[in-house]
Coordinates of C-alpha atoms in Angstrom, one line a residue:
Chain A
X584 CA 102.3 186.8 103.1
X585 CA 100.2 188.6 100.6
X586 CA 96.5 189.2 101.0
X587 CA 93.8 189.4 98.3
X588 CA 92.9 192.9 97.0
X589 CA 90.3 194.4 99.3
X590 CA 88.9 196.5 96.5
X591 CA 87.5 193.2 95.1
X592 CA 85.5 192.6 98.3
X593 CA 81.8 192.8 97.5
X594 CA 82.4 193.7 93.9
X595 CA 81.2 190.3 92.6
X596 CA 78.3 188.1 93.6
X597 CA 76.8 184.6 93.3
X598 CA 73.4 185.0 91.6
X599 CA 72.3 181.5 90.9
X600 CA 72.6 178.0 92.5
X601 CA 71.6 174.6 91.3
X602 CA 72.1 171.0 92.1
X603 CA 71.3 167.6 90.6
X604 CA 69.5 164.6 92.1
X605 CA 71.6 163.5 95.1
X606 CA 72.6 160.3 96.7
X607 CA 72.1 157.0 94.9
X608 CA 71.2 157.9 91.3
X609 CA 71.5 154.7 89.3
X610 CA 72.5 155.2 85.7
X611 CA 73.9 158.7 86.3
X612 CA 77.1 160.0 84.9
X613 CA 79.4 162.7 86.2
X614 CA 78.9 164.9 83.2
X615 CA 75.1 164.4 83.1
X616 CA 74.8 165.3 86.8
X617 CA 76.8 168.5 86.4
X618 CA 74.8 169.4 83.2
X619 CA 71.6 169.1 85.3
X620 CA 73.1 171.3 88.1
X621 CA 74.4 173.9 85.7
X622 CA 71.0 174.2 84.0
X623 CA 69.3 174.6 87.4
X624 CA 71.8 177.3 88.5
X625 CA 71.3 179.4 85.3
X626 CA 67.5 179.1 85.6
X627 CA 67.7 180.0 89.3
X628 CA 69.6 183.2 88.4
X629 CA 67.0 184.1 85.8
X630 CA 69.7 184.1 83.1
X631 CA 69.8 182.1 79.9
X632 CA 72.4 180.3 77.8
X633 CA 73.7 183.4 75.8
X634 CA 74.5 185.2 79.1
X635 CA 77.1 182.5 80.1
X636 CA 80.6 183.1 78.7
X637 CA 82.8 181.3 81.3
X638 CA 82.9 177.8 82.6
X639 CA 85.2 176.6 85.5
X640 CA 84.6 173.1 86.8
X641 CA 85.9 169.9 88.0
X642 CA 84.9 166.3 87.6
X643 CA 86.2 162.9 88.4
X644 CA 90.0 162.3 88.2
X645 CA 89.7 160.3 85.0
X646 CA 88.2 163.1 83.0
X647 CA 91.0 165.4 81.9
X648 CA 89.1 167.9 79.8
X649 CA 86.0 168.4 81.9
X650 CA 85.3 172.0 81.0
X651 CA 85.5 171.1 77.3
X652 CA 83.0 168.3 77.7
X653 CA 80.7 170.6 79.7
X654 CA 80.8 173.4 77.1
X655 CA 80.0 170.9 74.5
X656 CA 77.0 169.5 76.5
X657 CA 75.8 173.1 77.3
X658 CA 76.3 174.3 73.7
X659 CA 78.6 177.2 74.9
X660 CA 81.7 178.6 73.3
X661 CA 83.4 180.3 76.3
X662 CA 85.6 183.4 76.5
X663 CA 87.2 181.7 79.6
X664 CA 87.1 178.1 80.7
X665 CA 89.3 175.6 82.5
X666 CA 89.3 172.5 84.8
X667 CA 90.8 172.7 88.3
X668 CA 93.0 170.2 90.1
X669 CA 93.0 171.1 93.8
X670 CA 90.7 168.3 94.9
X671 CA 88.0 169.4 97.3
X672 CA 89.6 172.9 97.4
X673 CA 88.8 173.3 93.7
X674 CA 85.2 174.4 94.1
X675 CA 85.8 177.6 96.0
X676 CA 88.9 178.1 93.9
X677 CA 86.6 178.1 90.8
X678 CA 84.6 181.0 92.3
X679 CA 87.9 182.8 93.1
X680 CA 89.1 182.3 89.6
X681 CA 85.8 183.4 88.2
X682 CA 86.1 186.7 90.1
X683 CA 89.7 187.1 88.9
X684 CA 88.7 186.4 85.3
X685 CA 85.8 188.8 85.3
X686 CA 87.8 191.5 87.0
X687 CA 90.5 191.1 84.4
X688 CA 88.0 191.5 81.6
X689 CA 88.3 188.0 80.3
X690 CA 84.5 187.2 80.6
X691 CA 81.3 188.4 82.4
X692 CA 79.2 185.6 83.7
X693 CA 80.8 182.3 84.8
X694 CA 79.3 178.9 85.6
X695 CA 81.2 177.1 88.3
X696 CA 80.5 173.5 89.3
X697 CA 81.4 170.0 90.2
X698 CA 79.8 166.6 89.7
X699 CA 80.7 163.0 90.1
X700 CA 78.8 159.7 90.0
X701 CA 80.8 158.4 93.0
X702 CA 78.2 156.0 94.4
X703 CA 77.3 154.5 91.0
X704 CA 81.0 154.0 90.3
X705 CA 82.1 152.3 93.5
X706 CA 79.1 151.3 95.6
X707 CA 76.4 150.2 93.2
X708 CA 77.1 146.5 93.9
X709 CA 79.5 144.3 95.7
X710 CA 81.8 143.9 92.6
X711 CA 82.1 147.6 92.2
X712 CA 82.8 148.0 95.9
X713 CA 85.7 145.6 95.8
X714 CA 87.2 146.4 92.5
X715 CA 86.6 149.9 91.3
X716 CA 88.9 152.6 92.7
X717 CA 87.5 156.1 93.0
X718 CA 90.9 157.5 92.0
X719 CA 92.5 155.9 88.9
X720 CA 95.6 153.9 89.8
X721 CA 97.8 156.0 87.6
X722 CA 96.9 159.0 89.7
X723 CA 98.1 157.3 92.9
X724 CA 101.6 157.6 94.3
X725 CA 103.8 154.9 92.8
X726 CA 105.9 154.4 95.9
X727 CA 106.1 155.1 99.7
X728 CA 102.3 154.5 99.9
X729 CA 100.5 151.3 99.1
X730 CA 103.5 149.0 99.7
X731 CA 103.5 150.3 103.3
X732 CA 99.8 149.5 103.7
X733 CA 98.5 153.0 103.2
X734 CA 95.3 153.2 101.2
X735 CA 92.8 156.0 100.6
X736 CA 91.9 159.3 102.1
X737 CA 90.6 157.7 105.3
X738 CA 94.0 156.6 106.5
X739 CA 95.6 159.9 105.7
X740 CA 93.1 162.0 107.6
X741 CA 93.0 159.5 110.5
X742 CA 96.8 160.2 110.9
X743 CA 95.8 163.8 111.6
X744 CA 93.1 162.9 114.1
X745 CA 95.5 160.5 115.9
X746 CA 98.2 163.2 116.3
X747 CA 95.6 165.8 117.4
X748 CA 94.3 163.4 120.0
X749 CA 97.9 162.8 121.4
X750 CA 98.8 166.5 121.4
X751 CA 95.6 168.0 122.7
X752 CA 93.6 165.3 124.4
X753 CA 91.0 165.2 121.7
X754 CA 88.6 162.3 122.2
X755 CA 86.3 160.0 120.2
X756 CA 83.4 161.8 122.0
X757 CA 84.7 165.1 120.5
X758 CA 84.8 163.7 117.0
X759 CA 81.4 162.0 117.5
X760 CA 79.7 165.2 118.6
X761 CA 80.5 166.6 115.1
X762 CA 78.9 163.6 113.3
X763 CA 75.9 163.7 115.6
X764 CA 75.3 167.5 115.1
X765 CA 75.5 167.2 111.3
X766 CA 73.2 164.2 111.2
X767 CA 70.6 166.2 113.2
X768 CA 70.8 168.9 110.5
X769 CA 70.4 166.3 107.7
X770 CA 67.2 165.1 109.2
X771 CA 65.7 168.5 108.5
X772 CA 66.9 168.4 104.9
X773 CA 64.6 166.3 102.6
X774 CA 67.4 166.0 100.0
X775 CA 69.9 164.5 102.4
X776 CA 71.2 161.0 101.9
X777 CA 71.0 160.1 105.5
X778 CA 67.5 159.7 107.0
X779 CA 68.2 157.9 110.3
X780 CA 69.0 159.7 113.6
X781 CA 72.5 159.2 115.0
X782 CA 73.0 159.1 118.7
X783 CA 76.4 159.2 120.5
X784 CA 75.9 155.6 121.5
X785 CA 75.2 154.6 117.8
X786 CA 78.3 156.6 116.8
X787 CA 80.5 154.7 119.1
X788 CA 79.2 151.4 117.8
X789 CA 80.0 152.3 114.2
X790 CA 81.9 149.8 112.1
X791 CA 85.7 150.5 112.5
X792 CA 87.4 151.7 109.3
X793 CA 90.9 153.1 110.2
X794 CA 91.4 153.9 113.9
X795 CA 90.6 156.4 115.2
X796 CA 87.9 156.7 112.5
X797 CA 84.8 154.5 112.3
X798 CA 82.2 154.7 109.5
X799 CA 80.5 157.7 111.1
X800 CA 83.7 159.8 111.0
X801 CA 83.7 159.4 107.2
X802 CA 81.8 161.3 104.6
X803 CA 79.3 159.6 102.3
X804 CA 79.7 158.2 98.8
X805 CA 77.4 160.3 96.6
X806 CA 76.2 160.7 93.1
X807 CA 75.6 164.4 92.7
X808 CA 76.5 167.8 91.3
X809 CA 76.3 171.4 92.3
X810 CA 76.8 174.6 90.3
X811 CA 76.8 178.4 90.9
X812 CA 76.7 181.5 88.6
X813 CA 79.1 184.3 89.3
X814 CA 78.9 187.9 87.9
X815 CA 79.4 191.5 89.0
X816 CA 77.4 192.8 92.0
X817 CA 76.3 195.6 89.7
X818 CA 74.8 193.2 87.2
X819 CA 73.3 191.2 90.1
X820 CA 71.1 194.1 91.1
X821 CA 68.9 193.4 88.0
X822 CA 68.6 189.7 88.5
X823 CA 66.0 187.5 90.1
X824 CA 67.6 186.5 93.4
X825 CA 68.9 188.4 96.4
X826 CA 72.6 188.6 95.5
X827 CA 75.1 187.0 97.8
X828 CA 78.3 189.0 97.8
X829 CA 81.8 187.5 97.6
X830 CA 83.4 189.5 100.4
X831 CA 86.5 187.5 101.0
X832 CA 88.5 184.7 99.7
X833 CA 91.8 183.0 100.3
X834 CA 93.9 180.0 99.5
X835 CA 96.8 178.2 101.0
X836 CA 98.3 174.9 100.0
X837 CA 100.6 172.9 102.4
X838 CA 102.4 171.4 99.4
X839 CA 105.2 170.0 101.5
X840 CA 102.7 167.4 102.5
X841 CA 100.6 166.1 105.3
X842 CA 103.6 164.3 107.0
X843 CA 105.7 167.5 107.0
X844 CA 106.2 169.5 110.2
X845 CA 102.9 170.0 112.0
X846 CA 100.7 170.1 108.9
X847 CA 98.4 167.4 110.3
X848 CA 97.3 169.6 113.1
X849 CA 98.1 173.1 111.8
X850 CA 96.4 172.9 108.5
X851 CA 96.4 175.2 105.4
X852 CA 93.0 176.4 106.6
X853 CA 94.8 178.8 109.0
X854 CA 96.5 180.9 106.4
X855 CA 93.8 180.5 103.8
X856 CA 91.2 181.8 106.3
X857 CA 93.5 184.6 107.4
X858 CA 93.5 185.9 103.9
X859 CA 89.8 185.7 103.5
X860 CA 89.1 187.5 106.8
X861 CA 91.6 190.2 105.8
X862 CA 89.9 190.7 102.5
X863 CA 86.4 190.8 104.0
X864 CA 87.5 193.1 106.8
X865 CA 85.8 190.9 109.4
X866 CA 86.8 188.2 111.9
X867 CA 85.5 184.9 113.1
X868 CA 83.1 186.5 115.6
X869 CA 81.1 188.1 112.7
X870 CA 80.4 184.8 111.0
X871 CA 76.8 183.7 111.4
X872 CA 77.1 180.3 109.9
X873 CA 80.0 178.1 108.8
X874 CA 79.9 175.4 106.1
X875 CA 83.1 173.5 106.6
X876 CA 84.6 170.9 104.4
X877 CA 83.8 167.7 106.3
X878 CA 85.3 164.8 104.4
X879 CA 86.0 163.5 107.9
X880 CA 84.9 164.6 111.4
X881 CA 88.5 165.5 112.3
X882 CA 88.8 168.1 109.5
X883 CA 85.9 170.0 111.0
X884 CA 87.5 170.0 114.4
X885 CA 90.9 171.3 113.2
X886 CA 89.3 173.9 111.0
X887 CA 87.3 175.3 113.9
X888 CA 90.7 176.0 115.5
X889 CA 92.6 177.0 112.3
X890 CA 89.9 179.5 111.4
X891 CA 90.1 181.0 114.9
X892 CA 86.6 180.1 116.1
X893 CA 88.4 178.7 119.1
X894 CA 92.0 178.2 120.3
X895 CA 94.2 175.4 119.0
X896 CA 93.4 172.3 120.9
X897 CA 89.9 173.5 121.9
X898 CA 88.1 172.3 118.8
X899 CA 86.8 169.2 120.6
X900 CA 85.3 170.9 123.6
X901 CA 83.9 173.7 121.3
X902 CA 82.1 171.1 119.2
X903 CA 80.9 169.2 122.3
X904 CA 79.4 172.4 123.7
X905 CA 76.7 172.3 121.1
X906 CA 78.2 175.2 119.1
X907 CA 77.6 173.6 115.8
X908 CA 73.8 173.2 116.2
X909 CA 71.3 175.4 114.5
X910 CA 70.9 177.4 117.8
X911 CA 74.5 177.1 118.7
X912 CA 77.3 179.7 118.7
X913 CA 78.4 178.7 115.2
X914 CA 75.6 176.8 113.3
X915 CA 77.7 174.7 110.9
X916 CA 77.0 172.4 108.0
X917 CA 73.3 173.2 108.4
X918 CA 72.3 170.9 105.4
X919 CA 74.0 167.9 107.0
X920 CA 77.3 168.3 105.4
X921 CA 79.3 165.7 103.5
X922 CA 79.0 163.4 106.6
X923 CA 75.2 163.3 106.3
X924 CA 73.8 165.2 103.3
X925 CA 76.1 164.0 100.6
X926 CA 79.7 164.3 99.4
X927 CA 79.9 166.5 96.4
X928 CA 83.4 167.8 97.1
X929 CA 82.4 170.9 98.9
X930 CA 79.9 172.2 96.3
X931 CA 76.9 171.6 98.5
X932 CA 78.6 173.6 101.3
X933 CA 78.8 176.5 98.9
X934 CA 75.1 176.1 98.0
X935 CA 74.1 175.9 101.6
X936 CA 76.0 179.0 102.6
X937 CA 74.2 180.9 99.8
X938 CA 70.8 179.6 100.7
X939 CA 71.2 180.5 104.3
X940 CA 72.2 184.1 103.3
X941 CA 69.2 184.3 101.0
X942 CA 67.0 183.3 104.0
X943 CA 65.6 180.5 101.9
X944 CA 64.4 178.2 104.7
X945 CA 61.6 178.0 107.2
X946 CA 62.5 178.3 110.9
X947 CA 63.4 174.6 111.2
X948 CA 66.4 175.1 109.0
X949 CA 67.2 178.8 108.8
X950 CA 70.0 180.4 110.8
X951 CA 68.3 183.4 112.3
X952 CA 69.1 186.6 110.4
X953 CA 72.2 185.2 108.8
X954 CA 74.3 188.0 107.2
X955 CA 77.8 186.4 106.9
X956 CA 78.8 182.9 106.0
X957 CA 82.1 181.2 105.9
X958 CA 82.6 178.3 103.5
X959 CA 85.7 176.1 103.3
X960 CA 87.2 173.7 100.8
X961 CA 89.9 171.2 101.6
X962 CA 91.4 168.6 99.3
X963 CA 94.2 167.2 97.2
X964 CA 94.3 164.5 99.8
X965 CA 95.0 166.8 102.8
X966 CA 97.1 169.7 101.6
X967 CA 95.1 172.2 99.5
X968 CA 92.7 174.7 101.1
X969 CA 90.4 177.5 99.9
X970 CA 88.1 179.8 101.9
X971 CA 85.1 181.9 101.0
X972 CA 83.4 184.6 103.0
X973 CA 79.9 185.5 101.7
X974 CA 77.6 188.4 102.7
X975 CA 73.9 188.8 102.2
X976 CA 73.5 191.5 99.6
X977 CA 70.6 193.7 98.6
X978 CA 69.0 196.0 101.2
Chain B
X1414 CA 97.2 132.9 99.7
X1415 CA 98.3 132.1 96.2
X1416 CA 97.6 134.7 93.6
X1417 CA 97.4 137.5 96.2
X1418 CA 100.3 139.9 95.7
X1419 CA 101.3 142.8 97.9
X1420 CA 101.6 146.1 96.2
X1421 CA 105.2 146.8 95.4
X1422 CA 107.0 150.1 94.8
X1423 CA 107.3 151.5 91.3
X1424 CA 110.5 153.5 91.7
X1425 CA 111.3 156.8 89.9
X1426 CA 114.8 157.4 88.5
X1427 CA 115.5 159.5 91.7
X1428 CA 114.5 156.7 94.1
X1429 CA 116.2 153.6 92.4
X1430 CA 119.4 153.9 94.5
X1431 CA 117.3 154.1 97.7
X1432 CA 115.4 150.9 96.8
X1433 CA 118.6 149.1 95.7
X1434 CA 120.2 149.9 99.0
X1435 CA 117.1 148.5 100.8
X1436 CA 117.6 145.2 99.0
X1437 CA 120.9 145.1 100.9
X1438 CA 119.3 146.2 104.1
X1439 CA 120.9 149.6 104.0
X1440 CA 118.8 152.6 104.8
X1441 CA 120.0 155.6 102.8
X1442 CA 118.8 159.2 103.0
X1443 CA 119.8 162.1 100.7
X1444 CA 122.0 164.7 102.5
X1445 CA 122.7 168.1 101.0
X1446 CA 126.4 168.9 100.6
X1447 CA 125.6 172.6 100.7
X1448 CA 123.2 173.1 103.6
X1449 CA 123.5 169.7 105.4
X1450 CA 119.7 169.0 105.3
X1451 CA 118.4 165.4 105.0
X1452 CA 115.2 164.9 103.1
X1453 CA 112.7 162.3 102.0
X1454 CA 111.6 161.1 99.5
X1455 CA 114.7 161.4 97.4
X1456 CA 114.7 164.0 94.6
X1457 CA 117.3 165.5 92.3
X1458 CA 117.7 168.8 94.2
X1459 CA 117.8 169.6 97.9
X1460 CA 114.3 170.9 98.7
X1461 CA 115.7 173.3 101.3
X1462 CA 118.4 175.2 99.3
X1463 CA 117.9 173.7 95.8
X1464 CA 121.5 172.6 95.6
X1465 CA 122.1 169.8 93.1
X1466 CA 125.1 168.6 95.2
X1467 CA 124.2 165.9 97.7
X1468 CA 125.1 162.4 98.5
X1469 CA 123.5 159.2 100.0
X1470 CA 124.1 159.0 103.7
X1471 CA 123.5 155.8 105.7
X1472 CA 120.8 156.8 108.3
X1473 CA 120.5 155.5 111.9
X1474 CA 117.0 154.1 111.4
X1475 CA 116.1 155.7 114.8
X1476 CA 113.1 157.9 115.2
X1477 CA 109.9 158.6 117.1
X1478 CA 106.3 158.1 116.2
X1479 CA 104.8 161.3 114.7
X1480 CA 101.4 159.7 114.3
X1481 CA 99.8 156.3 113.6
X1482 CA 96.6 154.6 112.5
X1483 CA 95.3 151.1 112.6
X1484 CA 93.6 149.7 109.5
X1485 CA 90.5 147.7 110.5
X1486 CA 88.7 147.7 107.1
X1487 CA 90.6 145.5 104.6
X1488 CA 91.5 147.6 101.6
X1489 CA 93.8 145.1 99.9
X1490 CA 93.7 141.3 100.1
X1491 CA 97.4 141.1 100.9
X1492 CA 97.1 143.4 103.9
X1493 CA 95.4 141.3 106.6
X1494 CA 93.7 143.6 109.2
X1495 CA 94.3 144.8 111.7
X1496 CA 97.7 146.4 111.0
X1497 CA 99.3 149.7 112.0
X1498 CA 100.8 152.4 109.7
X1499 CA 102.6 155.4 111.0
X1500 CA 104.6 158.4 110.2
X1501 CA 108.0 158.3 111.8
X1502 CA 110.1 161.4 112.6
X1503 CA 113.6 160.2 111.8
X1504 CA 116.5 161.3 114.0
X1505 CA 118.0 162.9 110.9
X1506 CA 115.0 165.1 110.4
X1507 CA 112.6 163.9 107.7
X1508 CA 109.2 162.3 108.4
X1509 CA 108.6 159.0 106.6
X1510 CA 105.6 156.7 106.2
X1511 CA 106.0 153.1 107.2
X1512 CA 104.3 150.0 108.7
X1513 CA 104.6 149.8 112.5
X1514 CA 105.1 146.1 113.2
X1515 CA 103.6 145.1 116.5
X1516 CA 100.9 142.8 117.8
X1517 CA 100.1 145.0 120.7
X1518 CA 98.3 148.1 119.3
X1519 CA 97.5 149.3 122.9
X1520 CA 101.2 150.1 123.4
X1521 CA 101.5 152.4 120.4
X1522 CA 101.6 156.1 121.3
X1523 CA 102.7 159.3 119.6
X1524 CA 106.4 160.2 120.4
X1525 CA 107.4 156.6 121.3
X1526 CA 110.9 155.7 120.2
X1527 CA 111.1 153.4 117.1
X1528 CA 113.8 151.7 115.2
X1529 CA 114.0 150.5 111.6
X1530 CA 113.4 146.9 110.6
X1531 CA 112.9 145.2 107.2
X1532 CA 109.6 144.1 105.8
X1533 CA 110.0 141.5 103.0
X1534 CA 107.3 141.5 100.3
X1535 CA 107.3 140.0 96.8
X1536 CA 111.1 140.0 96.3
X1537 CA 111.2 143.6 97.8
X1538 CA 112.8 144.7 101.1
X1539 CA 110.7 147.6 102.4
X1540 CA 111.6 149.8 105.4
X1541 CA 109.3 149.4 108.4
X1542 CA 109.5 150.3 112.1
X1543 CA 109.2 148.6 115.5
X1544 CA 109.3 149.7 119.1
X1545 CA 112.9 150.5 120.3

């Protein structure tokens, strides 16, 4: 197993963050949302268009030349640009690739982002809900899938939860405690899609989707985009915001598949996280806040174990203990996460990690004296993973 | 339900022989002539040792339930809910997706023994599993 080069730890920084309108944004488009987020990120950094010479992004699966379209909209000819294809793991990967590209002398200041008009595509009305697939049919597996009744990401992830429950005694209460904790965070976030409280009783009465998941185990369908600006820590010193240093990163992809071996319960997060901790020179105990990829409640539970915040099999009791709350042992998904803030394929988790380290919030939302944040990305329908460890810079 | 069609496989060149055997209710797995591994889905080279030398081997159809889910929300008009889908750990080694045909979801549990059966849909014969 190789680990990322430790000399890169802290050498690059995130200096700007931006997001678009979030939630139900009628009339929005994926490219338009990302354009808005990217403008906001560059403005936040105190930079301007001529400073940007790299673009790495991802959009919906039916747009194959996303970075080209974004460069055209932004009016930027880039020294380095590309579109990534690791699902929800792409967004952290875009930051990793930005560091690699800048370090290799390919470019200097990179805009990374993701946007999709998911709600407008599939949930704007009953017709769209029944007939418009989020993933184009030609991207789906052509056999050993739908003919056996398997549809969508919910079923795939529910398989993981079901096995974890059988192996480790994980319960619906355990999964529910994650949904309840993140909803509580969302109520403190004015931009969050979900505005209603969620009790454990209400969680258990949620509409069944694919057992063991009900609707509250599943992330939201969201129109939205997020973007960040990456450059050297040296350059960051002269910029507007408190820099957030990229201290560690890692990736691991269980490409043999979700069905293979124990991949459902020993996810790629374990080895991806190991690389990131190794590069940063810290361990799970040093992390002040985690922003974990929560496409489904179960993915949070297994990541708590896979990242080493608790032992394998202890993710449920760890979550039930209140650890994920703002005053808990590991305040997690403090903006509400994809379960309650909005699902922008991990981009909002990156933004929240940065805002916590900037100490952007008042006491109702701020993780006290946050110095280190872990952010995770998971996708490609269960097999791809990326990890990011961020440190508050300046001082 | 006229006009409602179940999704059917769109085989690749590597999987055509598998599906043709299913039509005759024969369950074939690729087995490597070099390292002896079984694998699924079928591919041109053994994914363990990359040998191009392998043959189709008639499998037992026996296995155990690796994991399962029960679809409650209807995703497709031809799949009437509730129904169970599982990943089955075959005796020969590979894990394979399939419907678990049962009316008693309460009896489903991980590691339970299963055996192959045939699920007929739209002129296709599709492998599925039931309690053994």
